[in-house]
Amino acid sequence: MDIKEIENSRHEVLQNLCQELNDEQIAAVVNKNEGAPEMVSAILDELGDGDMDIIGDFYFRPLQTENDGAHIFMSVITISNEVPEERLPELYEAMSYVNFNLPAGSFSIDKDHRFFCYVLSTLIPIGLDDASVFQEMDIAVGNAFAIADTYIGILTDVLNGKIGAEGVVEFLGGPAEAE
């Protein structure tokens, strides 16, 4: 399969993902901006406490060559696009405790310290039919929703200064430091 065929296939399965999200009452659109891969962007107001503007972006990383053996499907859930500089040390520590316990993916902050996200990369073999690729994507998106939702509240509390990293240790079931 050449790169153009793969891109066409990816377009179709992304369209299907967008439709499925919309059918589930999750507002989603397919975006294609210059210099960026085609992606499905969704408003994930069911995650977190409902008062947050959480956005999910779902896309395939570009292929490097026609010989690539797998698609890399990305699920990026942006929890906040404002990270106060003074909260970074505490948030990094809290994220490290959470990330150590995750079954997949990680919570991350971009290099400019603006975007606080959950990121899940999923390898999907090239050569699967579109229905199988879609099924793998659907599982990845569901996993990203479930994993991110489990920890959004506690990490947002750290981000907002309501608790420190020791509160995350306690949340995870470990001993908290005495105050």
PDB file of C-alpha atoms in Angstrom:
ATOM      1  CA  MET A   1       0.000   0.000   0.000  1.00  0.00           C
ATOM      2  CA  ASP A   2       1.484   3.370  -0.936  1.00  0.00           C
ATOM      3  CA  ILE A   3       1.417   6.470   1.258  1.00  0.00           C
ATOM      4  CA  LYS A   4      -1.456   8.081  -0.674  1.00  0.00           C
ATOM      5  CA  GLU A   5      -3.631   4.982  -0.169  1.00  0.00           C
ATOM      6  CA  ILE A   6      -2.771   4.957   3.527  1.00  0.00           C
ATOM      7  CA  GLU A   7      -3.649   8.657   3.840  1.00  0.00           C
ATOM      8  CA  ASN A   8      -7.001   8.040   2.126  1.00  0.00           C
ATOM      9  CA  SER A   9      -7.697   5.128   4.463  1.00  0.00           C
ATOM     10  CA  ARG A  10      -6.755   7.253   7.479  1.00  0.00           C
ATOM     11  CA  HIS A  11      -9.105   9.999   6.288  1.00  0.00           C
ATOM     12  CA  GLU A  12     -11.990   7.524   6.130  1.00  0.00           C
ATOM     13  CA  VAL A  13     -11.430   6.061   9.587  1.00  0.00           C
ATOM     14  CA  LEU A  14     -11.020   9.540  11.111  1.00  0.00           C
ATOM     15  CA  GLN A  15     -14.331  10.552   9.512  1.00  0.00           C
ATOM     16  CA  ASN A  16     -15.900   7.427  11.066  1.00  0.00           C
ATOM     17  CA  LEU A  17     -14.450   8.285  14.480  1.00  0.00           C
ATOM     18  CA  CYS A  18     -15.844  11.802  14.244  1.00  0.00           C
ATOM     19  CA  GLN A  19     -19.268  10.428  13.346  1.00  0.00           C
ATOM     20  CA  GLU A  20     -19.196   7.943  16.231  1.00  0.00           C
ATOM     21  CA  LEU A  21     -18.297  10.683  18.716  1.00  0.00           C
ATOM     22  CA  ASN A  22     -21.101  12.888  17.397  1.00  0.00           C
ATOM     23  CA  ASP A  23     -23.514   9.946  17.625  1.00  0.00           C
ATOM     24  CA  GLU A  24     -22.490   9.628  21.306  1.00  0.00           C
ATOM     25  CA  GLN A  25     -23.383  13.330  21.827  1.00  0.00           C
ATOM     26  CA  ILE A  26     -19.731  14.396  21.911  1.00  0.00           C
ATOM     27  CA  ALA A  27     -19.190  17.469  19.725  1.00  0.00           C
ATOM     28  CA  ALA A  28     -16.419  16.594  17.265  1.00  0.00           C
ATOM     29  CA  VAL A  29     -15.071  17.829  13.929  1.00  0.00           C
ATOM     30  CA  VAL A  30     -12.372  16.749  11.519  1.00  0.00           C
ATOM     31  CA  ASN A  31      -9.662  19.403  11.145  1.00  0.00           C
ATOM     32  CA  LYS A  32      -6.916  19.685   8.564  1.00  0.00           C
ATOM     33  CA  ASN A  33      -4.608  22.614   9.165  1.00  0.00           C
ATOM     34  CA  GLU A  34      -1.586  23.314   7.014  1.00  0.00           C
ATOM     35  CA  GLY A  35       1.524  21.690   8.423  1.00  0.00           C
ATOM     36  CA  ALA A  36      -0.446  19.470  10.812  1.00  0.00           C
ATOM     37  CA  PRO A  37      -1.934  16.013  10.368  1.00  0.00           C
ATOM     38  CA  GLU A  38      -5.649  15.599   9.800  1.00  0.00           C
ATOM     39  CA  MET A  39      -7.291  15.111  13.197  1.00  0.00           C
ATOM     40  CA  VAL A  40     -10.563  14.714  14.994  1.00  0.00           C
ATOM     41  CA  SER A  41     -11.032  17.381  17.663  1.00  0.00           C
ATOM     42  CA  ALA A  42     -13.715  16.876  20.298  1.00  0.00           C
ATOM     43  CA  ILE A  43     -15.080  18.769  23.286  1.00  0.00           C
ATOM     44  CA  LEU A  44     -14.868  16.332  26.184  1.00  0.00           C
ATOM     45  CA  ASP A  45     -17.141  17.975  28.723  1.00  0.00           C
ATOM     46  CA  GLU A  46     -17.965  14.594  30.271  1.00  0.00           C
ATOM     47  CA  LEU A  47     -14.389  14.296  31.597  1.00  0.00           C
ATOM     48  CA  GLY A  48     -13.295  15.906  34.827  1.00  0.00           C
ATOM     49  CA  ASP A  49     -15.724  17.931  36.926  1.00  0.00           C
ATOM     50  CA  GLY A  50     -17.715  19.296  33.987  1.00  0.00           C
ATOM     51  CA  ASP A  51     -16.494  22.856  34.524  1.00  0.00           C
ATOM     52  CA  MET A  52     -13.342  22.412  32.484  1.00  0.00           C
ATOM     53  CA  ASP A  53     -12.738  22.987  28.783  1.00  0.00           C
ATOM     54  CA  ILE A  54     -11.149  19.638  27.991  1.00  0.00           C
ATOM     55  CA  ILE A  55     -10.335  19.026  24.334  1.00  0.00           C
ATOM     56  CA  GLY A  56      -9.430  15.728  22.725  1.00  0.00           C
ATOM     57  CA  ASP A  57      -7.382  15.535  19.530  1.00  0.00           C
ATOM     58  CA  PHE A  58      -7.098  12.188  17.762  1.00  0.00           C
ATOM     59  CA  TYR A  59      -4.795  11.706  14.797  1.00  0.00           C
ATOM     60  CA  PHE A  60      -2.172   9.595  13.082  1.00  0.00           C
ATOM     61  CA  ARG A  61       1.446  10.679  13.173  1.00  0.00           C
ATOM     62  CA  PRO A  62       2.858  11.069   9.660  1.00  0.00           C
ATOM     63  CA  LEU A  63       4.515   8.041   8.128  1.00  0.00           C
ATOM     64  CA  GLN A  64       8.272   8.185   7.730  1.00  0.00           C
ATOM     65  CA  THR A  65       8.480   5.835   4.725  1.00  0.00           C
ATOM     66  CA  GLU A  66       6.298   3.528   2.649  1.00  0.00           C
ATOM     67  CA  ASN A  67       7.930   0.652   4.563  1.00  0.00           C
ATOM     68  CA  ASP A  68       6.591   1.683   7.976  1.00  0.00           C
ATOM     69  CA  GLY A  69       4.973  -1.316   9.628  1.00  0.00           C
ATOM     70  CA  ALA A  70       2.559   0.509  11.915  1.00  0.00           C
ATOM     71  CA  HIS A  71       0.386   3.574  12.193  1.00  0.00           C
ATOM     72  CA  ILE A  72       1.037   5.619  15.310  1.00  0.00           C
ATOM     73  CA  PHE A  73      -2.404   6.758  16.467  1.00  0.00           C
ATOM     74  CA  MET A  74      -2.347   9.610  18.969  1.00  0.00           C
ATOM     75  CA  SER A  75      -4.960  10.423  21.592  1.00  0.00           C
ATOM     76  CA  VAL A  76      -4.129  13.802  23.152  1.00  0.00           C
ATOM     77  CA  ILE A  77      -6.488  15.106  25.823  1.00  0.00           C
ATOM     78  CA  THR A  78      -5.704  18.720  26.725  1.00  0.00           C
ATOM     79  CA  ILE A  79      -6.743  19.400  30.298  1.00  0.00           C
ATOM     80  CA  SER A  80      -5.474  22.971  30.551  1.00  0.00           C
ATOM     81  CA  ASN A  81      -3.756  25.412  28.238  1.00  0.00           C
ATOM     82  CA  GLU A  82      -2.618  27.579  31.127  1.00  0.00           C
ATOM     83  CA  VAL A  83      -0.030  26.208  33.544  1.00  0.00           C
ATOM     84  CA  PRO A  84       1.084  28.727  36.175  1.00  0.00           C
ATOM     85  CA  GLU A  85       4.876  28.705  36.364  1.00  0.00           C
ATOM     86  CA  GLU A  86       4.854  28.583  40.161  1.00  0.00           C
ATOM     87  CA  ARG A  87       2.828  25.311  40.076  1.00  0.00           C
ATOM     88  CA  LEU A  88       5.210  23.500  37.693  1.00  0.00           C
ATOM     89  CA  PRO A  89       7.477  21.813  40.294  1.00  0.00           C
ATOM     90  CA  GLU A  90       4.533  20.448  42.282  1.00  0.00           C
ATOM     91  CA  LEU A  91       2.672  19.381  39.126  1.00  0.00           C
ATOM     92  CA  TYR A  92       5.743  17.626  37.692  1.00  0.00           C
ATOM     93  CA  GLU A  93       6.180  15.695  40.935  1.00  0.00           C
ATOM     94  CA  ALA A  94       2.490  14.776  41.079  1.00  0.00           C
ATOM     95  CA  MET A  95       2.512  13.703  37.409  1.00  0.00           C
ATOM     96  CA  SER A  96       5.506  11.455  38.020  1.00  0.00           C
ATOM     97  CA  TYR A  97       3.623   9.609  40.775  1.00  0.00           C
ATOM     98  CA  VAL A  98       0.553   9.198  38.580  1.00  0.00           C
ATOM     99  CA  ASN A  99       2.520   8.247  35.453  1.00  0.00           C
ATOM    100  CA  PHE A 100       4.317   5.504  37.391  1.00  0.00           C
ATOM    101  CA  ASN A 101       0.934   3.899  38.073  1.00  0.00           C
ATOM    102  CA  LEU A 102      -0.642   4.255  34.614  1.00  0.00           C
ATOM    103  CA  PRO A 103      -1.303   1.185  32.482  1.00  0.00           C
ATOM    104  CA  ALA A 104      -0.614   3.212  29.320  1.00  0.00           C
ATOM    105  CA  GLY A 105       0.126   6.748  28.179  1.00  0.00           C
ATOM    106  CA  SER A 106       1.306   9.630  30.321  1.00  0.00           C
ATOM    107  CA  PHE A 107       0.378  13.029  31.619  1.00  0.00           C
ATOM    108  CA  SER A 108       2.640  15.654  30.090  1.00  0.00           C
ATOM    109  CA  ILE A 109       3.359  19.338  29.775  1.00  0.00           C
ATOM    110  CA  ASP A 110       4.589  20.726  26.462  1.00  0.00           C
ATOM    111  CA  LYS A 111       8.053  22.215  26.105  1.00  0.00           C
ATOM    112  CA  ASP A 112       6.707  25.774  26.423  1.00  0.00           C
ATOM    113  CA  HIS A 113       4.982  24.894  29.744  1.00  0.00           C
ATOM    114  CA  ARG A 114       1.551  25.897  28.465  1.00  0.00           C
ATOM    115  CA  PHE A 115      -0.412  22.749  27.696  1.00  0.00           C
ATOM    116  CA  PHE A 116      -1.172  20.124  30.333  1.00  0.00           C
ATOM    117  CA  CYS A 117      -2.285  16.926  28.562  1.00  0.00           C
ATOM    118  CA  TYR A 118      -2.791  13.206  28.761  1.00  0.00           C
ATOM    119  CA  VAL A 119      -1.135  11.488  25.783  1.00  0.00           C
ATOM    120  CA  LEU A 120      -1.690   7.917  24.612  1.00  0.00           C
ATOM    121  CA  SER A 121       0.215   6.587  21.573  1.00  0.00           C
ATOM    122  CA  THR A 122      -1.135   3.396  20.043  1.00  0.00           C
ATOM    123  CA  LEU A 123       0.599   1.287  17.404  1.00  0.00           C
ATOM    124  CA  ILE A 124      -1.789  -0.134  14.808  1.00  0.00           C
ATOM    125  CA  PRO A 125      -0.349  -2.504  12.184  1.00  0.00           C
ATOM    126  CA  ILE A 126      -0.419  -1.184   8.626  1.00  0.00           C
ATOM    127  CA  GLY A 127      -2.206  -3.617   6.383  1.00  0.00           C
ATOM    128  CA  LEU A 128      -5.286  -4.079   8.543  1.00  0.00           C
ATOM    129  CA  ASP A 129      -8.576  -3.355   6.808  1.00  0.00           C
ATOM    130  CA  ASP A 130     -10.312  -0.075   7.646  1.00  0.00           C
ATOM    131  CA  ALA A 131     -12.812  -1.762   9.976  1.00  0.00           C
ATOM    132  CA  SER A 132      -9.996  -3.296  12.034  1.00  0.00           C
ATOM    133  CA  VAL A 133      -8.042  -0.018  12.124  1.00  0.00           C
ATOM    134  CA  PHE A 134     -11.202   1.766  13.274  1.00  0.00           C
ATOM    135  CA  GLN A 135     -11.767  -0.835  15.985  1.00  0.00           C
ATOM    136  CA  GLU A 136      -8.209  -0.324  17.296  1.00  0.00           C
ATOM    137  CA  MET A 137      -8.700   3.469  17.227  1.00  0.00           C
ATOM    138  CA  ASP A 138     -12.002   3.166  19.058  1.00  0.00           C
ATOM    139  CA  ILE A 139     -10.372   1.076  21.789  1.00  0.00           C
ATOM    140  CA  ALA A 140      -7.511   3.607  22.076  1.00  0.00           C
ATOM    141  CA  VAL A 141      -9.909   6.549  22.397  1.00  0.00           C
ATOM    142  CA  GLY A 142     -11.939   4.704  25.042  1.00  0.00           C
ATOM    143  CA  ASN A 143      -8.775   3.861  26.977  1.00  0.00           C
ATOM    144  CA  ALA A 144      -7.594   7.477  26.791  1.00  0.00           C
ATOM    145  CA  PHE A 145     -10.963   8.707  28.101  1.00  0.00           C
ATOM    146  CA  ALA A 146     -10.987   6.219  30.977  1.00  0.00           C
ATOM    147  CA  ILE A 147      -7.373   6.665  32.065  1.00  0.00           C
ATOM    148  CA  ALA A 148      -7.407  10.468  31.814  1.00  0.00           C
ATOM    149  CA  ASP A 149     -10.730  10.762  33.632  1.00  0.00           C
ATOM    150  CA  THR A 150      -9.433   8.737  36.576  1.00  0.00           C
ATOM    151  CA  TYR A 151      -6.681  11.272  37.313  1.00  0.00           C
ATOM    152  CA  ILE A 152      -7.893  14.605  35.904  1.00  0.00           C
ATOM    153  CA  GLY A 153      -9.514  15.691  39.169  1.00  0.00           C
ATOM    154  CA  ILE A 154      -6.539  15.031  41.432  1.00  0.00           C
ATOM    155  CA  LEU A 155      -4.003  16.541  39.002  1.00  0.00           C
ATOM    156  CA  THR A 156      -6.198  19.587  38.415  1.00  0.00           C
ATOM    157  CA  ASP A 157      -6.295  20.101  42.174  1.00  0.00           C
ATOM    158  CA  VAL A 158      -2.479  20.167  42.127  1.00  0.00           C
ATOM    159  CA  LEU A 159      -2.489  22.529  39.132  1.00  0.00           C
ATOM    160  CA  ASN A 160      -4.873  24.881  40.950  1.00  0.00           C
ATOM    161  CA  GLY A 161      -2.909  24.763  44.221  1.00  0.00           C
ATOM    162  CA  LYS A 162      -5.665  23.028  46.201  1.00  0.00           C
ATOM    163  CA  ILE A 163      -3.330  20.168  47.144  1.00  0.00           C
ATOM    164  CA  GLY A 164       0.328  19.296  46.810  1.00  0.00           C
ATOM    165  CA  ALA A 165       2.057  16.223  45.466  1.00  0.00           C
ATOM    166  CA  GLU A 166       1.571  14.510  48.849  1.00  0.00           C
ATOM    167  CA  GLY A 167      -2.190  14.579  48.176  1.00  0.00           C
ATOM    168  CA  VAL A 168      -1.576  12.583  45.001  1.00  0.00           C
ATOM    169  CA  VAL A 169       0.461  10.017  46.954  1.00  0.00           C
ATOM    170  CA  GLU A 170      -2.451   9.673  49.363  1.00  0.00           C
ATOM    171  CA  PHE A 171      -4.923   9.408  46.452  1.00  0.00           C
ATOM    172  CA  LEU A 172      -2.832   6.626  44.955  1.00  0.00           C
ATOM    173  CA  GLY A 173      -2.940   4.719  48.240  1.00  0.00           C
ATOM    174  CA  GLY A 174       0.524   5.454  49.527  1.00  0.00           C
ATOM    175  CA  PRO A 175       1.528   7.037  52.812  1.00  0.00           C
ATOM    176  CA  ALA A 176       1.172  10.807  52.870  1.00  0.00           C
ATOM    177  CA  GLU A 177       3.736  12.938  54.646  1.00  0.00           C
ATOM    178  CA  ALA A 178       2.751  14.189  58.081  1.00  0.00           C
ATOM    179  CA  GLU A 179       1.829  17.828  58.113  1.00  0.00           C
TER     180      GLU A 179
END
